[in-house]
C-alpha cells in the first residue's frame, strides 16, 4: 500500500470511531419524567379540637357598664 493511502485511512477511521462513540453515548442518556398522580392526595388528621370560652363579670362591673353616667 502506498503511504498516501495509509495517511488517508487513519483520519477516516478516527472520524468513524468518534461518530460511532457519540451515537453510543447519546443512546445512554437517562430521561427523567415527572407526572402527577391519578389519585387525589389524602391527608388524614386525627385531631380533636375543643375550646371553651367563659366570660365572668362581677355584678359591680356589670352595673358600671349599664350606667350611662360613666361613659
Tab-separated table of N, CA and C in Angstrom:
chain	number	residue	atom	x	y	z
A	1	UNK	N	0.835	-1.181	0.000
A	1	UNK	CA	0.000	0.000	0.000
A	1	UNK	C	0.879	1.244	0.000
A	2	UNK	N	0.336	2.216	-0.597
A	2	UNK	CA	1.044	3.465	-0.699
A	2	UNK	C	0.937	4.234	0.613
A	3	UNK	N	1.925	5.035	0.968
A	3	UNK	CA	1.922	5.806	2.217
A	3	UNK	C	0.811	6.842	2.233
A	4	UNK	N	0.488	7.399	1.048
A	4	UNK	CA	-0.586	8.377	0.980
A	4	UNK	C	-1.938	7.734	1.272
A	5	UNK	N	-2.111	6.499	0.852
A	5	UNK	CA	-3.351	5.779	1.094
A	5	UNK	C	-3.504	5.473	2.581
A	6	UNK	N	-2.400	5.114	3.250
A	6	UNK	CA	-2.447	4.850	4.692
A	6	UNK	C	-2.776	6.131	5.470
A	7	UNK	N	-2.216	7.255	5.050
A	7	UNK	CA	-2.496	8.513	5.723
A	7	UNK	C	-3.951	8.953	5.514
A	8	UNK	N	-4.585	8.502	4.453
A	8	UNK	CA	-5.980	8.819	4.213
A	8	UNK	C	-6.893	8.004	5.145
A	9	UNK	N	-6.549	6.753	5.378
A	9	UNK	CA	-7.401	5.877	6.169
A	9	UNK	C	-7.360	6.179	7.663
A	10	UNK	N	-6.256	6.671	8.178
A	10	UNK	CA	-6.137	6.935	9.624
A	10	UNK	C	-7.135	7.996	10.079
A	11	UNK	N	-7.234	9.177	9.464
A	11	UNK	CA	-8.255	10.147	9.895
A	11	UNK	C	-9.679	9.648	9.649
A	12	UNK	N	-9.850	8.832	8.587
A	12	UNK	CA	-11.170	8.279	8.307
A	12	UNK	C	-11.619	7.353	9.430
A	13	UNK	N	-10.734	6.480	9.889
A	13	UNK	CA	-11.077	5.569	10.978
A	13	UNK	C	-11.289	6.318	12.298
A	14	UNK	N	-10.497	7.350	12.522
A	14	UNK	CA	-10.672	8.156	13.749
A	14	UNK	C	-12.032	8.850	13.726
A	15	UNK	N	-12.406	9.413	12.576
A	15	UNK	CA	-13.714	10.065	12.463
A	15	UNK	C	-14.837	9.057	12.608
A	16	UNK	N	-14.684	7.883	12.006
A	16	UNK	CA	-15.704	6.834	12.097
A	16	UNK	C	-15.864	6.350	13.533
A	17	UNK	N	-14.783	6.150	14.236
A	17	UNK	CA	-14.841	5.705	15.633
A	17	UNK	C	-15.458	6.782	16.514
A	18	UNK	N	-15.123	8.050	16.280
A	18	UNK	CA	-15.694	9.124	17.105
A	18	UNK	C	-17.194	9.275	16.842
A	19	UNK	N	-17.630	9.137	15.603
A	19	UNK	CA	-19.070	9.217	15.303
A	19	UNK	C	-19.810	8.055	15.950
A	20	UNK	N	-19.248	6.863	15.876
A	20	UNK	CA	-19.894	5.694	16.486
A	20	UNK	C	-19.948	5.825	18.008
A	21	UNK	N	-18.895	6.373	18.611
A	21	UNK	CA	-18.898	6.532	20.069
A	21	UNK	C	-19.899	7.605	20.491
A	22	UNK	N	-20.061	8.676	19.689
A	22	UNK	CA	-21.057	9.692	20.029
A	22	UNK	C	-22.472	9.136	19.922
A	23	UNK	N	-22.713	8.306	18.941
A	23	UNK	CA	-24.030	7.676	18.819
A	23	UNK	C	-24.295	6.729	19.994
A	24	UNK	N	-23.277	6.011	20.421
A	24	UNK	CA	-23.441	5.092	21.550
A	24	UNK	C	-23.683	5.851	22.844
A	25	UNK	N	-22.984	6.960	23.031
A	25	UNK	CA	-23.154	7.747	24.251
A	25	UNK	C	-24.515	8.427	24.269
A	26	UNK	N	-24.972	8.926	23.135
A	26	UNK	CA	-26.270	9.607	23.102
A	26	UNK	C	-27.422	8.634	23.338
A	27	UNK	N	-27.222	7.378	23.055
A	27	UNK	CA	-28.258	6.378	23.319
A	27	UNK	C	-28.375	6.027	24.786
A	28	UNK	N	-27.405	6.395	25.590
A	28	UNK	CA	-27.388	6.041	27.006
A	28	UNK	C	-27.798	7.198	27.917
A	29	UNK	N	-28.302	8.272	27.357
A	29	UNK	CA	-28.674	9.403	28.209
A	29	UNK	C	-29.935	9.067	28.987
A	30	UNK	N	-29.957	9.301	30.290
A	30	UNK	CA	-31.152	8.992	31.087
A	30	UNK	C	-32.235	10.044	30.880
A	31	UNK	N	-33.469	9.612	31.011
A	31	UNK	CA	-34.593	10.537	30.926
A	31	UNK	C	-35.330	10.524	32.261
A	32	UNK	N	-35.722	11.695	32.705
A	32	UNK	CA	-36.445	11.834	33.964
A	32	UNK	C	-37.805	12.417	33.644
A	33	UNK	N	-38.851	11.741	34.105
A	33	UNK	CA	-40.211	12.211	33.863
A	33	UNK	C	-40.896	12.442	35.195
A	34	UNK	N	-41.560	13.582	35.300
A	34	UNK	CA	-42.329	13.907	36.497
A	34	UNK	C	-43.794	13.969	36.082
A	35	UNK	N	-44.595	13.096	36.647
A	35	UNK	CA	-46.016	13.066	36.304
A	35	UNK	C	-46.839	13.187	37.568
A	36	UNK	N	-48.015	13.760	37.422
A	36	UNK	CA	-48.928	13.884	38.550
A	36	UNK	C	-49.632	12.549	38.786
A	37	UNK	N	-50.010	12.315	40.012
A	37	UNK	CA	-50.684	11.081	40.369
A	37	UNK	C	-52.133	11.117	39.896
A	38	UNK	N	-52.666	9.942	39.571
A	38	UNK	CA	-54.071	9.852	39.164
A	38	UNK	C	-55.005	9.965	40.358
A	39	UNK	N	-54.532	9.576	41.526
A	39	UNK	CA	-55.357	9.592	42.735
A	39	UNK	C	-55.239	10.945	43.436
A	40	UNK	N	-56.301	11.388	44.101
A	40	UNK	CA	-56.186	12.633	44.871
A	40	UNK	C	-55.337	12.414	46.124
A	41	UNK	N	-54.767	13.471	46.609
A	41	UNK	CA	-53.941	13.399	47.813
A	41	UNK	C	-54.857	13.410	49.028
A	42	UNK	N	-54.690	12.451	49.897
A	42	UNK	CA	-55.496	12.368	51.111
A	42	UNK	C	-54.627	12.677	52.318
A	43	UNK	N	-55.109	13.581	53.158
A	43	UNK	CA	-54.413	13.917	54.393
A	43	UNK	C	-55.357	13.587	55.532
A	44	UNK	N	-54.996	12.602	56.319
A	44	UNK	CA	-55.828	12.190	57.441
A	44	UNK	C	-55.264	12.800	58.719
A	45	UNK	N	-55.985	13.751	59.272
A	45	UNK	CA	-55.574	14.375	60.519
A	45	UNK	C	-56.577	13.989	61.599
A	46	UNK	N	-56.137	13.197	62.503
A	46	UNK	CA	-56.992	12.806	63.620
A	46	UNK	C	-56.741	13.787	64.762
A	47	UNK	N	-57.406	14.921	64.674
A	47	UNK	CA	-57.207	15.984	65.640
A	47	UNK	C	-58.554	16.310	66.263
A	48	UNK	N	-58.546	16.382	67.563
A	48	UNK	CA	-59.759	16.741	68.283
A	48	UNK	C	-59.550	18.132	68.872
A	49	UNK	N	-60.365	19.065	68.429
A	49	UNK	CA	-60.236	20.442	68.881
A	49	UNK	C	-61.430	20.761	69.771
A	50	UNK	N	-61.113	21.137	70.973
A	50	UNK	CA	-62.147	21.540	71.917
A	50	UNK	C	-61.770	22.916	72.449
A	51	UNK	N	-62.746	23.762	72.568
A	51	UNK	CA	-62.485	25.060	73.159
A	51	UNK	C	-63.681	25.456	74.023
A	52	UNK	N	-63.361	26.214	74.989
A	52	UNK	CA	-64.387	26.658	75.930
A	52	UNK	C	-64.079	28.111	76.271
A	53	UNK	N	-65.072	28.944	76.111
A	53	UNK	CA	-64.902	30.357	76.400
A	53	UNK	C	-65.820	30.702	77.568
A	54	UNK	N	-65.229	31.256	78.579
A	54	UNK	CA	-66.005	31.660	79.771
A	54	UNK	C	-65.826	33.145	79.993
A	55	UNK	N	-66.935	33.805	80.157
A	55	UNK	CA	-66.900	35.235	80.456
A	55	UNK	C	-67.614	35.419	81.781
A	56	UNK	N	-66.865	35.921	82.725
A	56	UNK	CA	-67.436	36.187	84.039
A	56	UNK	C	-67.316	37.669	84.325
A	57	UNK	N	-68.396	38.245	84.714
A	57	UNK	CA	-68.409	39.666	85.032
A	57	UNK	C	-69.044	39.817	86.412
A	58	UNK	N	-68.334	40.527	87.232
A	58	UNK	CA	-68.902	40.780	88.569
A	58	UNK	C	-70.123	41.669	88.426
A	59	UNK	N	-70.947	41.597	89.408
A	59	UNK	CA	-72.165	42.410	89.375
A	59	UNK	C	-71.831	43.895	89.383
A	60	UNK	N	-70.817	44.285	90.097
A	60	UNK	CA	-70.456	45.700	90.162
A	60	UNK	C	-69.974	46.211	88.804
A	61	UNK	N	-69.166	45.416	88.139
A	61	UNK	CA	-68.673	45.827	86.832
A	61	UNK	C	-69.821	45.859	85.835
A	62	UNK	N	-70.720	44.912	85.960
A	62	UNK	CA	-71.882	44.881	85.071
A	62	UNK	C	-72.751	46.118	85.274
A	63	UNK	N	-72.894	46.545	86.526
A	63	UNK	CA	-73.672	47.749	86.806
A	63	UNK	C	-72.968	48.991	86.266
A	64	UNK	N	-71.626	48.997	86.313
A	64	UNK	CA	-70.892	50.131	85.761
A	64	UNK	C	-71.080	50.243	84.239
A	65	UNK	N	-71.086	49.131	83.589
A	65	UNK	CA	-71.299	49.158	82.144
A	65	UNK	C	-72.715	49.583	81.796
A	66	UNK	N	-73.655	49.254	82.643
A	66	UNK	CA	-75.033	49.628	82.381
A	66	UNK	C	-75.318	51.082	82.771
A	67	UNK	N	-74.468	51.663	83.555
A	67	UNK	CA	-74.663	53.045	83.998
A	67	UNK	C	-74.246	53.996	82.865
A	68	UNK	N	-75.138	54.866	82.455
A	68	UNK	CA	-74.867	55.788	81.353
A	68	UNK	C	-74.035	56.980	81.779
A	69	UNK	N	-73.959	57.264	83.054
A	69	UNK	CA	-73.187	58.422	83.518
A	69	UNK	C	-71.667	58.203	83.407
A	70	UNK	N	-71.210	56.967	83.449
A	70	UNK	CA	-69.777	56.681	83.421
A	70	UNK	C	-69.195	56.996	82.031
A	71	UNK	N	-69.902	56.674	80.992
A	71	UNK	CA	-69.380	56.888	79.627
A	71	UNK	C	-69.942	58.162	79.102
